Amino acid sequence: MNQRLLQFLHFVHFASKHSICHKSCLSSCLFFQESRKRVKLEKKEPLVESQLFIMELARELNRICQRSNILCHIWTSEDIWLASVCRDFIVEWAGVLEKRVQPRIILSDYQYEKPEKRDWKGHLLCMLESGGEHDLGPHKRVIMDWTREIKSRPKPTVWPGEPVLMMLDDLEFQWKRGRLPNLLPAMELVMLAVLNADSPTKEDVTKQWLVRKQSSQKIDAVRYIPHSVWNWICDAAEEVTLDSDSANPDLFISSDEKRMRCGLECRDASHSWQRFGWWCAVGREGYACGRHYWEVEVGERDWRLGVAKASAVRQGFRSLNTDTGYLSLRLERGTDLKALTVPAIPLPQSLAPRKVGVYLDYEEGQLSFYDVEKRSHLYTYNEKFTEELYPLFGTVEVVKDLVVRPADIRQPCLCPGPCLWN
């Protein structure tokens, strides 16, 4: 009897131990299976014109851009986008092409056609019946003219370059794992690669892709940042330390100036214009040029991260938002995550991270926030910076420290294609 009991206890211990190890793998597989089920269900629905256009565009780009076989998943209906996503893509990229290449292309007859006068009620009814598809004709023609012009050249194919191919491999790998809802990032990357090949000034397309995404979509622009781009962001890592002279007297800062939390008693501190009235502190070093990146481990209930302009007033209890010189994200009550613009912009609760990466590109005018563990985008401020910016930190938690992570805590990934370790 005792022997059977021991065997049973050993079995339970072994099963619980290994269930923890396989929990993340199982959840990833289940997510992947659910995404595939959704694709199968969508295949049963009739496709609208914008979806068919995206499929045909993927086929054309696959012919133009060498080794872009990832796009086969789109034009073979393995990856079907929502109609709204297709429409937004068509309108956005038609605008890009009109600015960058349209003057070199012979204008189509449609551009000189005057729109027919239409009764507004009939126009609205037509929009509702067609789901907004009928207004996309001019935008589609801009994209079609562009691909037609490229195919008419003596050398109609484009070599995207090894960095782009490595990133396409990474995106395809993550899409198959279920981390990407669709292959829209791959389509955008191929479009940029083709445009870059035709441009007199060559750019790093992989970096241009991220900067462009964060400019056009401030919230949740990228669900997964490929590791080659992530390495580039982390190359700008700075050793940030907290400035105790700026900290609110209620805040306790560690001796190495890397940790802070709200104390139960107010400490003695000299009054100064540099010291915050709110429960905040800034970093010792400010930045007036270049790229800078730092990571912070945050609490589950309350935190504030971002930058403070040199001219921003710290004393008193005025709101710390864009009107007063602060660009930041704030988590309150564990669920209320928002960008402190005027008015504040609420962010999805699902985006609330445990480790936050803050990336400042001064010349580009971007301050971006990332979920370090998911390697995904949270929010980006786009602004022309004209003065020194100081890293900003805030918390009212009394148990868990807010921790500024060391700059060398993460080693760059050296995998040539999709990361084998992440």
mmCIF file of N, CA, C and O in Angstrom, residues 33-121:
data_model
loop_
_atom_site.group_PDB
_atom_site.id
_atom_site.type_symbol
_atom_site.label_atom_id
_atom_site.label_comp_id
_atom_site.label_asym_id
_atom_site.label_seq_id
_atom_site.Cartn_x
_atom_site.Cartn_y
_atom_site.Cartn_z
ATOM 1 N N GLN A 33 -3.396 27.210 -33.320
ATOM 2 C CA GLN A 33 -4.501 26.415 -33.849
ATOM 3 C C GLN A 33 -5.759 27.256 -33.998
ATOM 4 O O GLN A 33 -6.487 27.131 -34.984
ATOM 5 N N GLU A 34 -6.022 28.137 -33.026
ATOM 6 C CA GLU A 34 -7.197 28.990 -33.120
ATOM 7 C C GLU A 34 -7.097 29.942 -34.296
ATOM 8 O O GLU A 34 -8.085 30.209 -34.976
ATOM 9 N N SER A 35 -5.896 30.499 -34.532
ATOM 10 C CA SER A 35 -5.732 31.410 -35.669
ATOM 11 C C SER A 35 -5.968 30.681 -36.982
ATOM 12 O O SER A 35 -6.547 31.242 -37.919
ATOM 13 N N ARG A 36 -5.523 29.426 -37.065
ATOM 14 C CA ARG A 36 -5.746 28.654 -38.288
ATOM 15 C C ARG A 36 -7.238 28.362 -38.481
ATOM 16 O O ARG A 36 -7.750 28.355 -39.584
ATOM 17 N N LYS A 37 -7.956 28.103 -37.364
ATOM 18 C CA LYS A 37 -9.405 27.876 -37.458
ATOM 19 C C LYS A 37 -10.108 29.111 -37.986
ATOM 20 O O LYS A 37 -11.030 29.026 -38.795
ATOM 21 N N ARG A 38 -9.663 30.299 -37.506
ATOM 22 C CA ARG A 38 -10.274 31.539 -37.967
ATOM 23 C C ARG A 38 -10.053 31.731 -39.462
ATOM 24 O O ARG A 38 -10.943 32.185 -40.179
ATOM 25 N N VAL A 39 -8.855 31.389 -39.946
ATOM 26 C CA VAL A 39 -8.555 31.507 -41.372
ATOM 27 C C VAL A 39 -9.472 30.603 -42.183
ATOM 28 O O VAL A 39 -10.011 30.986 -43.220
ATOM 29 N N LYS A 40 -9.689 29.364 -41.698
ATOM 30 C CA LYS A 40 -10.553 28.431 -42.420
ATOM 31 C C LYS A 40 -11.989 28.942 -42.489
ATOM 32 O O LYS A 40 -12.672 28.807 -43.494
ATOM 33 N N LEU A 41 -12.439 29.551 -41.379
ATOM 34 C CA LEU A 41 -13.791 30.086 -41.374
ATOM 35 C C LEU A 41 -13.916 31.266 -42.326
ATOM 36 O O LEU A 41 -14.917 31.417 -43.027
ATOM 37 N N GLU A 42 -12.865 32.113 -42.360
ATOM 38 C CA GLU A 42 -12.896 33.269 -43.246
ATOM 39 C C GLU A 42 -12.880 32.850 -44.704
ATOM 40 O O GLU A 42 -13.417 33.531 -45.571
ATOM 41 N N LYS A 43 -12.241 31.726 -45.007
ATOM 42 C CA LYS A 43 -12.190 31.258 -46.385
ATOM 43 C C LYS A 43 -13.586 30.934 -46.911
ATOM 44 O O LYS A 43 -13.845 31.022 -48.098
ATOM 45 N N LYS A 44 -14.486 30.538 -45.990
ATOM 46 C CA LYS A 44 -15.829 30.178 -46.415
ATOM 47 C C LYS A 44 -16.636 31.407 -46.809
ATOM 48 O O LYS A 44 -17.605 31.314 -47.548
ATOM 49 N N GLU A 45 -16.265 32.584 -46.263
ATOM 50 C CA GLU A 45 -16.970 33.810 -46.589
ATOM 51 C C GLU A 45 -16.491 34.329 -47.945
ATOM 52 O O GLU A 45 -15.311 34.255 -48.267
ATOM 53 N N PRO A 46 -17.396 34.875 -48.764
ATOM 54 C CA PRO A 46 -16.972 35.445 -50.048
ATOM 55 C C PRO A 46 -16.068 36.643 -49.835
ATOM 56 O O PRO A 46 -16.335 37.496 -48.989
ATOM 57 N N LEU A 47 -14.989 36.717 -50.586
ATOM 58 C CA LEU A 47 -14.035 37.804 -50.455
ATOM 59 C C LEU A 47 -14.530 39.038 -51.190
ATOM 60 O O LEU A 47 -15.117 38.939 -52.267
ATOM 61 N N VAL A 48 -14.271 40.206 -50.602
ATOM 62 C CA VAL A 48 -14.662 41.458 -51.241
ATOM 63 C C VAL A 48 -13.522 41.925 -52.149
ATOM 64 O O VAL A 48 -12.425 41.358 -52.153
ATOM 65 N N GLU A 49 -13.774 43.002 -52.911
ATOM 66 C CA GLU A 49 -12.815 43.447 -53.920
ATOM 67 C C GLU A 49 -11.472 43.840 -53.330
ATOM 68 O O GLU A 49 -10.421 43.566 -53.910
ATOM 69 N N SER A 50 -11.482 44.504 -52.168
ATOM 70 C CA SER A 50 -10.214 44.941 -51.575
ATOM 71 C C SER A 50 -9.360 43.736 -51.172
ATOM 72 O O SER A 50 -8.128 43.771 -51.310
ATOM 73 N N GLN A 51 -9.976 42.683 -50.682
ATOM 74 C CA GLN A 51 -9.218 41.478 -50.319
ATOM 75 C C GLN A 51 -8.638 40.802 -51.555
ATOM 76 O O GLN A 51 -7.485 40.357 -51.549
ATOM 77 N N LEU A 52 -9.418 40.738 -52.622
ATOM 78 C CA LEU A 52 -8.918 40.158 -53.867
ATOM 79 C C LEU A 52 -7.785 40.998 -54.446
ATOM 80 O O LEU A 52 -6.824 40.459 -55.004
ATOM 81 N N PHE A 53 -7.890 42.305 -54.298
ATOM 82 C CA PHE A 53 -6.833 43.193 -54.798
ATOM 83 C C PHE A 53 -5.526 42.959 -54.041
ATOM 84 O O PHE A 53 -4.444 42.921 -54.642
ATOM 85 N N ILE A 54 -5.606 42.812 -52.720
ATOM 86 C CA ILE A 54 -4.407 42.555 -51.913
ATOM 87 C C ILE A 54 -3.761 41.235 -52.330
ATOM 88 O O ILE A 54 -2.531 41.121 -52.425
ATOM 89 N N MET A 55 -4.577 40.223 -52.590
ATOM 90 C CA MET A 55 -4.037 38.940 -53.033
ATOM 91 C C MET A 55 -3.297 39.082 -54.359
ATOM 92 O O MET A 55 -2.204 38.540 -54.539
ATOM 93 N N GLU A 56 -3.881 39.825 -55.289
ATOM 94 C CA GLU A 56 -3.241 40.018 -56.586
ATOM 95 C C GLU A 56 -1.985 40.884 -56.455
ATOM 96 O O GLU A 56 -0.983 40.646 -57.137
ATOM 97 N N LEU A 57 -2.021 41.886 -55.566
ATOM 98 C CA LEU A 57 -0.838 42.712 -55.332
ATOM 99 C C LEU A 57 0.302 41.882 -54.763
ATOM 100 O O LEU A 57 1.469 42.072 -55.134
ATOM 101 N N ALA A 58 -0.020 40.965 -53.856
ATOM 102 C CA ALA A 58 1.006 40.078 -53.301
ATOM 103 C C ALA A 58 1.648 39.239 -54.403
ATOM 104 O O ALA A 58 2.868 39.025 -54.413
ATOM 105 N N ARG A 59 0.841 38.767 -55.345
ATOM 106 C CA ARG A 59 1.379 37.978 -56.453
ATOM 107 C C ARG A 59 2.318 38.840 -57.317
ATOM 108 O O ARG A 59 3.410 38.393 -57.714
ATOM 109 N N GLU A 60 1.909 40.087 -57.596
ATOM 110 C CA GLU A 60 2.734 40.975 -58.416
ATOM 111 C C GLU A 60 4.046 41.314 -57.725
ATOM 112 O O GLU A 60 5.108 41.323 -58.345
ATOM 113 N N LEU A 61 3.979 41.603 -56.419
ATOM 114 C CA LEU A 61 5.198 41.929 -55.673
ATOM 115 C C LEU A 61 6.130 40.728 -55.584
ATOM 116 O O LEU A 61 7.358 40.884 -55.591
ATOM 117 N N ASN A 62 5.568 39.549 -55.500
ATOM 118 C CA ASN A 62 6.373 38.334 -55.475
ATOM 119 C C ASN A 62 7.154 38.159 -56.784
ATOM 120 O O ASN A 62 8.274 37.632 -56.785
ATOM 121 N N ARG A 63 6.566 38.599 -57.879
ATOM 122 C CA ARG A 63 7.252 38.544 -59.174
ATOM 123 C C ARG A 63 8.326 39.621 -59.283
ATOM 124 O O ARG A 63 9.366 39.413 -59.919
ATOM 125 N N ILE A 64 8.074 40.785 -58.650
ATOM 126 C CA ILE A 64 9.000 41.910 -58.761
ATOM 127 C C ILE A 64 10.170 41.764 -57.805
ATOM 128 O O ILE A 64 11.328 42.003 -58.175
ATOM 129 N N CYS A 65 9.899 41.393 -56.545
ATOM 130 C CA CYS A 65 10.928 41.315 -55.507
ATOM 131 C C CYS A 65 11.447 39.887 -55.397
ATOM 132 O O CYS A 65 10.682 38.955 -55.126
ATOM 133 N N GLN A 66 12.736 39.707 -55.605
ATOM 134 C CA GLN A 66 13.329 38.372 -55.561
ATOM 135 C C GLN A 66 13.274 37.789 -54.148
ATOM 136 O O GLN A 66 13.414 38.499 -53.162
ATOM 137 N N ARG A 67 13.054 36.498 -54.088
ATOM 138 C CA ARG A 67 13.039 35.726 -52.842
ATOM 139 C C ARG A 67 12.029 36.272 -51.829
ATOM 140 O O ARG A 67 12.290 36.312 -50.627
ATOM 141 N N SER A 68 10.883 36.709 -52.333
ATOM 142 C CA SER A 68 9.811 37.173 -51.448
ATOM 143 C C SER A 68 8.696 36.138 -51.406
ATOM 144 O O SER A 68 7.512 36.475 -51.484
ATOM 145 N N ASN A 69 9.083 34.877 -51.303
ATOM 146 C CA ASN A 69 8.094 33.789 -51.329
ATOM 147 C C ASN A 69 7.139 33.807 -50.147
ATOM 148 O O ASN A 69 6.112 33.121 -50.166
ATOM 149 N N ILE A 70 7.460 34.591 -49.119
ATOM 150 C CA ILE A 70 6.547 34.715 -47.985
ATOM 151 C C ILE A 70 5.190 35.244 -48.432
ATOM 152 O O ILE A 70 4.149 34.918 -47.854
ATOM 153 N N LEU A 71 5.171 36.031 -49.524
ATOM 154 C CA LEU A 71 3.916 36.603 -50.013
ATOM 155 C C LEU A 71 3.006 35.550 -50.633
ATOM 156 O O LEU A 71 1.818 35.813 -50.844
ATOM 157 N N CYS A 72 3.542 34.368 -50.908
ATOM 158 C CA CYS A 72 2.701 33.282 -51.441
ATOM 159 C C CYS A 72 1.578 32.919 -50.478
ATOM 160 O O CYS A 72 0.501 32.486 -50.905
ATOM 161 N N HIS A 73 1.819 33.087 -49.181
ATOM 162 C CA HIS A 73 0.781 32.779 -48.199
ATOM 163 C C HIS A 73 -0.424 33.687 -48.371
ATOM 164 O O HIS A 73 -1.542 33.312 -47.988
ATOM 165 N N ILE A 74 -0.209 34.883 -48.929
ATOM 166 C CA ILE A 74 -1.301 35.842 -49.113
ATOM 167 C C ILE A 74 -2.084 35.531 -50.372
ATOM 168 O O ILE A 74 -3.309 35.405 -50.347
ATOM 169 N N TRP A 75 -1.390 35.389 -51.512
ATOM 170 C CA TRP A 75 -2.143 35.196 -52.754
ATOM 171 C C TRP A 75 -2.639 33.770 -52.964
ATOM 172 O O TRP A 75 -3.391 33.502 -53.896
ATOM 173 N N THR A 76 -2.252 32.851 -52.069
ATOM 174 C CA THR A 76 -2.844 31.511 -52.099
ATOM 175 C C THR A 76 -3.935 31.346 -51.029
ATOM 176 O O THR A 76 -4.382 30.230 -50.763
ATOM 177 N N SER A 77 -4.320 32.459 -50.399
ATOM 178 C CA SER A 77 -5.429 32.500 -49.427
ATOM 179 C C SER A 77 -5.115 31.827 -48.098
ATOM 180 O O SER A 77 -6.023 31.573 -47.309
ATOM 181 N N GLU A 78 -3.846 31.545 -47.807
ATOM 182 C CA GLU A 78 -3.505 31.033 -46.477
ATOM 183 C C GLU A 78 -3.611 32.138 -45.435
ATOM 184 O O GLU A 78 -3.958 31.881 -44.283
ATOM 185 N N ASP A 79 -3.275 33.356 -45.859
ATOM 186 C CA ASP A 79 -3.331 34.512 -44.965
ATOM 187 C C ASP A 79 -4.335 35.506 -45.534
ATOM 188 O O ASP A 79 -4.045 36.200 -46.509
ATOM 189 N N ILE A 80 -5.522 35.547 -44.946
ATOM 190 C CA ILE A 80 -6.577 36.442 -45.413
ATOM 191 C C ILE A 80 -6.730 37.585 -44.424
ATOM 192 O O ILE A 80 -6.931 37.363 -43.236
ATOM 193 N N TRP A 81 -6.647 38.816 -44.930
ATOM 194 C CA TRP A 81 -6.786 39.980 -44.072
ATOM 195 C C TRP A 81 -8.252 40.394 -43.990
ATOM 196 O O TRP A 81 -9.028 40.143 -44.900
ATOM 197 N N LEU A 82 -8.598 41.064 -42.916
ATOM 198 C CA LEU A 82 -9.918 41.653 -42.813
ATOM 199 C C LEU A 82 -10.092 42.706 -43.903
ATOM 200 O O LEU A 82 -9.132 43.370 -44.296
ATOM 201 N N ALA A 83 -11.316 42.868 -44.374
ATOM 202 C CA ALA A 83 -11.575 43.830 -45.448
ATOM 203 C C ALA A 83 -11.167 45.244 -45.036
ATOM 204 O O ALA A 83 -10.623 46.008 -45.845
ATOM 205 N N SER A 84 -11.400 45.603 -43.774
ATOM 206 C CA SER A 84 -11.030 46.940 -43.298
ATOM 207 C C SER A 84 -9.520 47.141 -43.334
ATOM 208 O O SER A 84 -9.030 48.234 -43.661
ATOM 209 N N VAL A 85 -8.751 46.090 -42.995
ATOM 210 C CA VAL A 85 -7.292 46.165 -43.052
ATOM 211 C C VAL A 85 -6.824 46.348 -44.494
ATOM 212 O O VAL A 85 -5.920 47.146 -44.775
ATOM 213 N N CYS A 86 -7.448 45.628 -45.414
ATOM 214 C CA CYS A 86 -7.099 45.749 -46.842
ATOM 215 C C CYS A 86 -7.374 47.158 -47.351
ATOM 216 O O CYS A 86 -6.549 47.739 -48.069
ATOM 217 N N ARG A 87 -8.520 47.707 -46.990
ATOM 218 C CA ARG A 87 -8.868 49.053 -47.453
ATOM 219 C C ARG A 87 -7.889 50.094 -46.915
ATOM 220 O O ARG A 87 -7.434 50.979 -47.652
ATOM 221 N N ASP A 88 -7.561 49.983 -45.634
ATOM 222 C CA ASP A 88 -6.611 50.934 -45.047
ATOM 223 C C ASP A 88 -5.251 50.830 -45.724
ATOM 224 O O ASP A 88 -4.590 51.851 -45.973
ATOM 225 N N PHE A 89 -4.814 49.613 -46.003
ATOM 226 C CA PHE A 89 -3.523 49.395 -46.668
ATOM 227 C C PHE A 89 -3.524 50.045 -48.048
ATOM 228 O O PHE A 89 -2.563 50.725 -48.438
ATOM 229 N N ILE A 90 -4.572 49.848 -48.812
ATOM 230 C CA ILE A 90 -4.645 50.379 -50.174
ATOM 231 C C ILE A 90 -4.611 51.904 -50.164
ATOM 232 O O ILE A 90 -3.854 52.526 -50.923
ATOM 233 N N VAL A 91 -5.400 52.521 -49.306
ATOM 234 C CA VAL A 91 -5.447 53.991 -49.242
ATOM 235 C C VAL A 91 -4.105 54.554 -48.785
ATOM 236 O O VAL A 91 -3.588 55.529 -49.354
ATOM 237 N N GLU A 92 -3.519 53.942 -47.751
ATOM 238 C CA GLU A 92 -2.258 54.446 -47.204
ATOM 239 C C GLU A 92 -1.128 54.369 -48.239
ATOM 240 O O GLU A 92 -0.391 55.343 -48.446
ATOM 241 N N TRP A 93 -1.001 53.227 -48.904
ATOM 242 C CA TRP A 93 0.122 53.063 -49.821
ATOM 243 C C TRP A 93 -0.091 53.781 -51.149
ATOM 244 O O TRP A 93 0.877 54.161 -51.808
ATOM 245 N N ALA A 94 -1.328 54.003 -51.523
ATOM 246 C CA ALA A 94 -1.580 54.846 -52.703
ATOM 247 C C ALA A 94 -1.088 56.261 -52.426
ATOM 248 O O ALA A 94 -0.497 56.910 -53.298
ATOM 249 N N GLY A 95 -1.301 56.746 -51.188
ATOM 250 C CA GLY A 95 -0.804 58.064 -50.817
ATOM 251 C C GLY A 95 0.712 58.136 -50.829
ATOM 252 O O GLY A 95 1.301 59.124 -51.274
ATOM 253 N N VAL A 96 1.363 57.075 -50.346
ATOM 254 C CA VAL A 96 2.833 57.033 -50.356
ATOM 255 C C VAL A 96 3.368 57.061 -51.789
ATOM 256 O O VAL A 96 4.302 57.803 -52.113
ATOM 257 N N LEU A 97 2.771 56.257 -52.658
ATOM 258 C CA LEU A 97 3.231 56.175 -54.042
ATOM 259 C C LEU A 97 2.972 57.472 -54.805
ATOM 260 O O LEU A 97 3.789 57.864 -55.649
ATOM 261 N N GLU A 98 1.866 58.139 -54.534
ATOM 262 C CA GLU A 98 1.578 59.409 -55.201
ATOM 263 C C GLU A 98 2.639 60.449 -54.889
ATOM 264 O O GLU A 98 3.006 61.250 -55.736
ATOM 265 N N LYS A 99 3.162 60.422 -53.656
ATOM 266 C CA LYS A 99 4.182 61.395 -53.249
ATOM 267 C C LYS A 99 5.569 61.039 -53.787
ATOM 268 O O LYS A 99 6.341 61.919 -54.173
ATOM 269 N N ARG A 100 5.890 59.747 -53.825
ATOM 270 C CA ARG A 100 7.269 59.345 -54.116
ATOM 271 C C ARG A 100 7.539 58.992 -55.570
ATOM 272 O O ARG A 100 8.629 59.257 -56.076
ATOM 273 N N VAL A 101 6.570 58.384 -56.256
ATOM 274 C CA VAL A 101 6.874 57.907 -57.610
ATOM 275 C C VAL A 101 5.874 58.348 -58.661
ATOM 276 O O VAL A 101 6.138 58.218 -59.851
ATOM 277 N N GLN A 102 4.713 58.866 -58.260
ATOM 278 C CA GLN A 102 3.676 59.172 -59.241
ATOM 279 C C GLN A 102 4.123 60.155 -60.317
ATOM 280 O O GLN A 102 3.761 59.990 -61.484
ATOM 281 N N PRO A 103 4.934 61.202 -60.018
ATOM 282 C CA PRO A 103 5.341 62.125 -61.086
ATOM 283 C C PRO A 103 6.119 61.463 -62.217
ATOM 284 O O PRO A 103 6.147 61.977 -63.338
ATOM 285 N N ARG A 104 6.762 60.318 -61.958
ATOM 286 C CA ARG A 104 7.550 59.652 -62.995
ATOM 287 C C ARG A 104 6.709 58.705 -63.838
ATOM 288 O O ARG A 104 7.194 58.166 -64.838
ATOM 289 N N ILE A 105 5.467 58.462 -63.407
ATOM 290 C CA ILE A 105 4.603 57.528 -64.120
ATOM 291 C C ILE A 105 3.621 58.302 -64.988
ATOM 292 O O ILE A 105 3.096 59.339 -64.583
ATOM 293 N N ILE A 106 3.374 57.840 -66.201
ATOM 294 C CA ILE A 106 2.412 58.481 -67.074
ATOM 295 C C ILE A 106 1.041 58.442 -66.406
ATOM 296 O O ILE A 106 0.560 57.389 -66.010
ATOM 297 N N LEU A 107 0.433 59.605 -66.279
ATOM 298 C CA LEU A 107 -0.831 59.687 -65.563
ATOM 299 C C LEU A 107 -1.919 58.933 -66.295
ATOM 300 O O LEU A 107 -2.071 59.043 -67.511
ATOM 301 N N SER A 108 -2.706 58.179 -65.565
ATOM 302 C CA SER A 108 -3.812 57.428 -66.151
ATOM 303 C C SER A 108 -4.965 58.362 -66.459
ATOM 304 O O SER A 108 -5.091 59.443 -65.883
ATOM 305 N N ASP A 109 -5.819 57.920 -67.360
ATOM 306 C CA ASP A 109 -6.950 58.743 -67.770
ATOM 307 C C ASP A 109 -7.881 59.035 -66.595
ATOM 308 O O ASP A 109 -8.530 60.077 -66.562
ATOM 309 N N TYR A 110 -7.911 58.130 -65.641
ATOM 310 C CA TYR A 110 -8.874 58.302 -64.558
ATOM 311 C C TYR A 110 -8.602 59.556 -63.740
ATOM 312 O O TYR A 110 -9.494 60.120 -63.124
ATOM 313 N N GLN A 111 -7.338 60.022 -63.762
ATOM 314 C CA GLN A 111 -6.998 61.166 -62.946
ATOM 315 C C GLN A 111 -7.582 62.465 -63.498
ATOM 316 O O GLN A 111 -7.595 63.476 -62.822
ATOM 317 N N TYR A 112 -7.979 62.433 -64.774
ATOM 318 C CA TYR A 112 -8.564 63.625 -65.367
ATOM 319 C C TYR A 112 -10.088 63.554 -65.413
ATOM 320 O O TYR A 112 -10.736 64.499 -65.812
ATOM 321 N N GLU A 113 -10.633 62.433 -65.006
ATOM 322 C CA GLU A 113 -12.079 62.293 -65.016
ATOM 323 C C GLU A 113 -12.680 63.054 -63.841
ATOM 324 O O GLU A 113 -12.178 63.020 -62.732
ATOM 325 N N LYS A 114 -13.753 63.751 -64.108
ATOM 326 C CA LYS A 114 -14.445 64.465 -63.052
ATOM 327 C C LYS A 114 -15.470 63.529 -62.407
ATOM 328 O O LYS A 114 -16.179 62.819 -63.106
ATOM 329 N N PRO A 115 -15.530 63.547 -61.114
ATOM 330 C CA PRO A 115 -16.506 62.658 -60.463
ATOM 331 C C PRO A 115 -17.923 63.056 -60.823
ATOM 332 O O PRO A 115 -18.260 64.234 -60.908
ATOM 333 N N GLU A 116 -18.753 62.042 -61.035
ATOM 334 C CA GLU A 116 -20.142 62.301 -61.378
ATOM 335 C C GLU A 116 -20.882 62.839 -60.164
ATOM 336 O O GLU A 116 -20.622 62.465 -59.033
ATOM 337 N N LYS A 117 -21.819 63.739 -60.440
ATOM 338 C CA LYS A 117 -22.638 64.268 -59.361
ATOM 339 C C LYS A 117 -23.595 63.173 -58.900
ATOM 340 O O LYS A 117 -24.223 62.506 -59.701
ATOM 341 N N ARG A 118 -23.678 63.025 -57.591
ATOM 342 C CA ARG A 118 -24.504 61.948 -57.045
ATOM 343 C C ARG A 118 -25.292 62.464 -55.848
ATOM 344 O O ARG A 118 -24.767 63.220 -55.035
ATOM 345 N N ASP A 119 -26.523 62.074 -55.798
ATOM 346 C CA ASP A 119 -27.351 62.429 -54.659
ATOM 347 C C ASP A 119 -26.721 61.856 -53.392
ATOM 348 O O ASP A 119 -26.295 60.707 -53.359
ATOM 349 N N TRP A 120 -26.632 62.668 -52.313
ATOM 350 C CA TRP A 120 -25.902 62.222 -51.127
ATOM 351 C C TRP A 120 -26.544 61.004 -50.481
ATOM 352 O O TRP A 120 -25.864 60.160 -49.913
ATOM 353 N N LYS A 121 -27.873 60.882 -50.588
ATOM 354 C CA LYS A 121 -28.536 59.706 -50.026
ATOM 355 C C LYS A 121 -28.166 58.452 -50.818
ATOM 356 O O LYS A 121 -27.886 57.398 -50.240
#
